[in-house]
Structure formats: C-alpha cells, structure tokens
mmCIF file with all atom_site columns, C-alpha atoms and ligand atoms in Angstrom:
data_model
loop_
_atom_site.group_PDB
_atom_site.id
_atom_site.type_symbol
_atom_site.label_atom_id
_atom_site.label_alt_id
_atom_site.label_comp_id
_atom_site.label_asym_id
_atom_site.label_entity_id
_atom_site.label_seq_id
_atom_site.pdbx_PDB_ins_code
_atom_site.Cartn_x
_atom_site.Cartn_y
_atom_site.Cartn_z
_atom_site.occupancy
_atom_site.B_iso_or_equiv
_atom_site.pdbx_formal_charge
_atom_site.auth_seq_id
_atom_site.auth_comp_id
_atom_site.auth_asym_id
_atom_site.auth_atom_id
_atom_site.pdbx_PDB_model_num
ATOM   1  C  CA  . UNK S 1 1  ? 0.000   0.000  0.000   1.00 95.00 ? 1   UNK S CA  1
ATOM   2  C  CA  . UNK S 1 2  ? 1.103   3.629  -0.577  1.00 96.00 ? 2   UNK S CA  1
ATOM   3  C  CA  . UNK S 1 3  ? 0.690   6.599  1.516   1.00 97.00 ? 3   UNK S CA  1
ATOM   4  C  CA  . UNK S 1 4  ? -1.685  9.296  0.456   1.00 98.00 ? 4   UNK S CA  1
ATOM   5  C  CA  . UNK S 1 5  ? -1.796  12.852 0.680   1.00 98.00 ? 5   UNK S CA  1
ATOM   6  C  CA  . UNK S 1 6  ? -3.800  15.968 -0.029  1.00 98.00 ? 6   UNK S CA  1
ATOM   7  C  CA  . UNK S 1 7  ? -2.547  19.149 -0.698  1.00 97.00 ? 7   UNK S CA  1
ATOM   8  C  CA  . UNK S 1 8  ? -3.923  21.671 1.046   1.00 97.00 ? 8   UNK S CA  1
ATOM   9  C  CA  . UNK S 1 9  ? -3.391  24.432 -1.382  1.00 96.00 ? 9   UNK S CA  1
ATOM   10 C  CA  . UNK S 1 10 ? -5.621  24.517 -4.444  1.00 94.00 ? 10  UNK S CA  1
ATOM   11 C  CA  . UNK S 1 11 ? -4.292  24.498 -7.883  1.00 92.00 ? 11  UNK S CA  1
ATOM   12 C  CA  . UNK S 1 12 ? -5.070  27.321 -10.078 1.00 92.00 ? 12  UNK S CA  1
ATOM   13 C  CA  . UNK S 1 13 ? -7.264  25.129 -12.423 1.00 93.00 ? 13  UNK S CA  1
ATOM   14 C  CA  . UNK S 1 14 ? -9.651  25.167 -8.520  1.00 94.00 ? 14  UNK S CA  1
ATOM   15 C  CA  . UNK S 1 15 ? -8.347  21.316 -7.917  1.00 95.00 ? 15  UNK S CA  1
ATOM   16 C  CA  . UNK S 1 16 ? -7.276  20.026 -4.798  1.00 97.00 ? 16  UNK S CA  1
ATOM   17 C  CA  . UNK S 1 17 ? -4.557  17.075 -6.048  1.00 97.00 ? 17  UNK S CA  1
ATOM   18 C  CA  . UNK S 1 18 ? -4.012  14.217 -4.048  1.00 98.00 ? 18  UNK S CA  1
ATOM   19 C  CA  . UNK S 1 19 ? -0.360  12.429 -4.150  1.00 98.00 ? 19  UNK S CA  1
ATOM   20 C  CA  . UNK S 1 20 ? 1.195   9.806  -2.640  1.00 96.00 ? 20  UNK S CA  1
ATOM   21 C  CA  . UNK S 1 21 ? 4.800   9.937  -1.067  1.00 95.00 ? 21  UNK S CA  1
ATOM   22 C  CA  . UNK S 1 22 ? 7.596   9.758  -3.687  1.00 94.00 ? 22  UNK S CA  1
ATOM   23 C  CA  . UNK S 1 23 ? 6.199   12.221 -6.375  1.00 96.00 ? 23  UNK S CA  1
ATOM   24 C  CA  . UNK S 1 24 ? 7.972   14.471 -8.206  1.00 95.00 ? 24  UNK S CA  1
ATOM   25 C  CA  . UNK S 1 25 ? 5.178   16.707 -7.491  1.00 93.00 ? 25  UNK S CA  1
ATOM   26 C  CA  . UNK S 1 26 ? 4.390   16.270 -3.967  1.00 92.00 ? 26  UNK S CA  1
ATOM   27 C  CA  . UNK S 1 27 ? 3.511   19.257 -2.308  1.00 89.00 ? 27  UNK S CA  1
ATOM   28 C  CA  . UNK S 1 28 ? 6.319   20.771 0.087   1.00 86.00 ? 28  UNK S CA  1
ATOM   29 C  CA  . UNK S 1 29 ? 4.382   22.579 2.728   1.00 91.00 ? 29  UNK S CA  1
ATOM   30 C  CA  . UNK S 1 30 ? 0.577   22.815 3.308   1.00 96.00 ? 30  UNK S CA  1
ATOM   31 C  CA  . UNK S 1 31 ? -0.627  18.655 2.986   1.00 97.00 ? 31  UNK S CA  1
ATOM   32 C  CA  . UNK S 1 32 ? -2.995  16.464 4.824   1.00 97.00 ? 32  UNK S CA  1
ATOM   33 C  CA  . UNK S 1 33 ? -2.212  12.955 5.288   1.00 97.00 ? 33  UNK S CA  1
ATOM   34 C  CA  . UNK S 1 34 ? -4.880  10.722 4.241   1.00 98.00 ? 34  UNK S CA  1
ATOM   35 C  CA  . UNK S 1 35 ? -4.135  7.276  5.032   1.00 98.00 ? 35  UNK S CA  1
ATOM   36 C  CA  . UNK S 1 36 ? -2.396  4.330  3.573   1.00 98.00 ? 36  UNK S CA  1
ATOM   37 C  CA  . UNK S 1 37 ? -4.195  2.725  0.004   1.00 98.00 ? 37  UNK S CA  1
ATOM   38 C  CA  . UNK S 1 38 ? -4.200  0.002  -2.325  1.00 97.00 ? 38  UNK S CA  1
ATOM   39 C  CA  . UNK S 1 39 ? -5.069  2.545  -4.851  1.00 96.00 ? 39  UNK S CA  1
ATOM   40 C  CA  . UNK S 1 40 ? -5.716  6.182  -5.661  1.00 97.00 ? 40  UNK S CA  1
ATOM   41 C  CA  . UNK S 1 41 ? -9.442  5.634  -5.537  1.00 97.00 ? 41  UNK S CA  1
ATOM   42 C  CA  . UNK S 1 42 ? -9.747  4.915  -2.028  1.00 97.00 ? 42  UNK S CA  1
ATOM   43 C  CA  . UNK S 1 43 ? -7.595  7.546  -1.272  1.00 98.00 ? 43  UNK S CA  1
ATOM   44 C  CA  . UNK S 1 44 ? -9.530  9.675  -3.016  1.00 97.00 ? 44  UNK S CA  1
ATOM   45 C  CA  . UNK S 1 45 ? -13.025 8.859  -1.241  1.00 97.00 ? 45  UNK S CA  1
ATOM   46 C  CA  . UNK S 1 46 ? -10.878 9.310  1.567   1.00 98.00 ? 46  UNK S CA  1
ATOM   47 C  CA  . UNK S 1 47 ? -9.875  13.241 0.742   1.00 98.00 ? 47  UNK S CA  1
ATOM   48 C  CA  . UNK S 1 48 ? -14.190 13.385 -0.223  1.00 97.00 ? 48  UNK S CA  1
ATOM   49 C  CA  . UNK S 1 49 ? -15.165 12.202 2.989   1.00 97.00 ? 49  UNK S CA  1
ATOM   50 C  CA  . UNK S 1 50 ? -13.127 14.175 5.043   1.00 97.00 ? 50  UNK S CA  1
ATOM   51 C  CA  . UNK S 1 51 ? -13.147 17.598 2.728   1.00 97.00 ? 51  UNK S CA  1
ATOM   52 C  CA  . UNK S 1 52 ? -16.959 17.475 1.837   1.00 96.00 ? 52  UNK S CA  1
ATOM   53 C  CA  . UNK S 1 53 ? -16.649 20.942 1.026   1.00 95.00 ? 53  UNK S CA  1
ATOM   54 C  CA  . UNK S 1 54 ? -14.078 20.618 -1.480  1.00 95.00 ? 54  UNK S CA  1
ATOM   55 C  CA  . UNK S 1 55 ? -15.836 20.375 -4.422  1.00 90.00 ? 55  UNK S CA  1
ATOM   56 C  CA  . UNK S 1 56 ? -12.758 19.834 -6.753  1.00 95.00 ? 56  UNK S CA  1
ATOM   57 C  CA  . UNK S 1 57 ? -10.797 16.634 -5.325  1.00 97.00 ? 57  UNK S CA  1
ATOM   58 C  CA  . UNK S 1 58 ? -8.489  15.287 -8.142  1.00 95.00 ? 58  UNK S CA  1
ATOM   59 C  CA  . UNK S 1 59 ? -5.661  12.813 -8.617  1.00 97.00 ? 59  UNK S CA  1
ATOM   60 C  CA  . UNK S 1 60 ? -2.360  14.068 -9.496  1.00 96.00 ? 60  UNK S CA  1
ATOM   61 C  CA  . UNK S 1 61 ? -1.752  13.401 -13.008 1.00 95.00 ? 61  UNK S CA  1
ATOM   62 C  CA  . UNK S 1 62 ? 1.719   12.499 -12.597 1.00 96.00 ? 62  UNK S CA  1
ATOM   63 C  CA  . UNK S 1 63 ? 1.497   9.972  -9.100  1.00 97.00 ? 63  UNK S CA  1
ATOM   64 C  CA  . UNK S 1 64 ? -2.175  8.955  -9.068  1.00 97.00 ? 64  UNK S CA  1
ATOM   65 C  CA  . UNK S 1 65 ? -2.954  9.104  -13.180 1.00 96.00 ? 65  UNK S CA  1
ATOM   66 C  CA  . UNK S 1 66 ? -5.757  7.036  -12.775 1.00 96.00 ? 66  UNK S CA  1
ATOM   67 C  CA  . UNK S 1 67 ? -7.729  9.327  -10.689 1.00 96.00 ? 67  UNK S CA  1
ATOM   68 C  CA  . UNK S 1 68 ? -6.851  12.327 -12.732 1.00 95.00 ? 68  UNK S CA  1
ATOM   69 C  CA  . UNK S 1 69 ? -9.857  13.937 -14.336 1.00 88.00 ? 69  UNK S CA  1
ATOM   70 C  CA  . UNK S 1 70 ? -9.150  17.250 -14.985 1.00 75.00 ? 70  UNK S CA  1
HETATM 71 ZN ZN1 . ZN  A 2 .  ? 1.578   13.436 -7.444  1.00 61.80 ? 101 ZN  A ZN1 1
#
C-alpha cells in the first residue's frame, strides 16, 4: 500500500490534487495525510469524505494518473 496525501493548497485550475509519497510533485508545505491505500481511488473517497466541502478533489496526473480527471 502507498501513503496518500492531499494538498492543502488549491491548484489554479480550482483542484485540490491528491499524491502519494515519492512524487515528483508532492507538495512541500501545506498537505494532509490521508491514510495508507491500495489505490488512488480509495484515497480519493478518503480526501471526499473528510473535505466534503471541497468540491474539486483530483488525482495528481503524474502519481495517481488514474484518478486524474481534470
Ligand atoms: Zn503526485
């Protein structure tokens, strides 16, 4: 399993990315740990459940490609 994160800072696209340790793109201040996954998915639901009001949750493109949407 792989450690997730969310970065507390929103892209300027309105996204909130979620990474997991190692990537290139990891954010270097300003994250939330989420917990440790199997995949991005859960990880995601994870970052929906406990940021309801962040409307624009989003896998990093570069770590967690198959929850990137937009
Ligand atoms: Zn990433």
């Amino acid at each position: 399993m792989d450690k997730y994160y969310i970065n507390n800072r929103q892209q300027d696209n309105g996204d909130y990315e979620v990474h997991k340790t190692g990537c290139t793109y990891f954010p270097r201040e300003d994250y939330t740990y989420l917990g440790e996954f199997y995949t991005c998915l859960g990880a995601v639901q994870e970052a929906k459940r406990r940021f309801p009001y962040r409307h624009r949750i989003n896998g990093c493109y570069y770590c967690s490609n198959a929850c990137h949407t937009s």
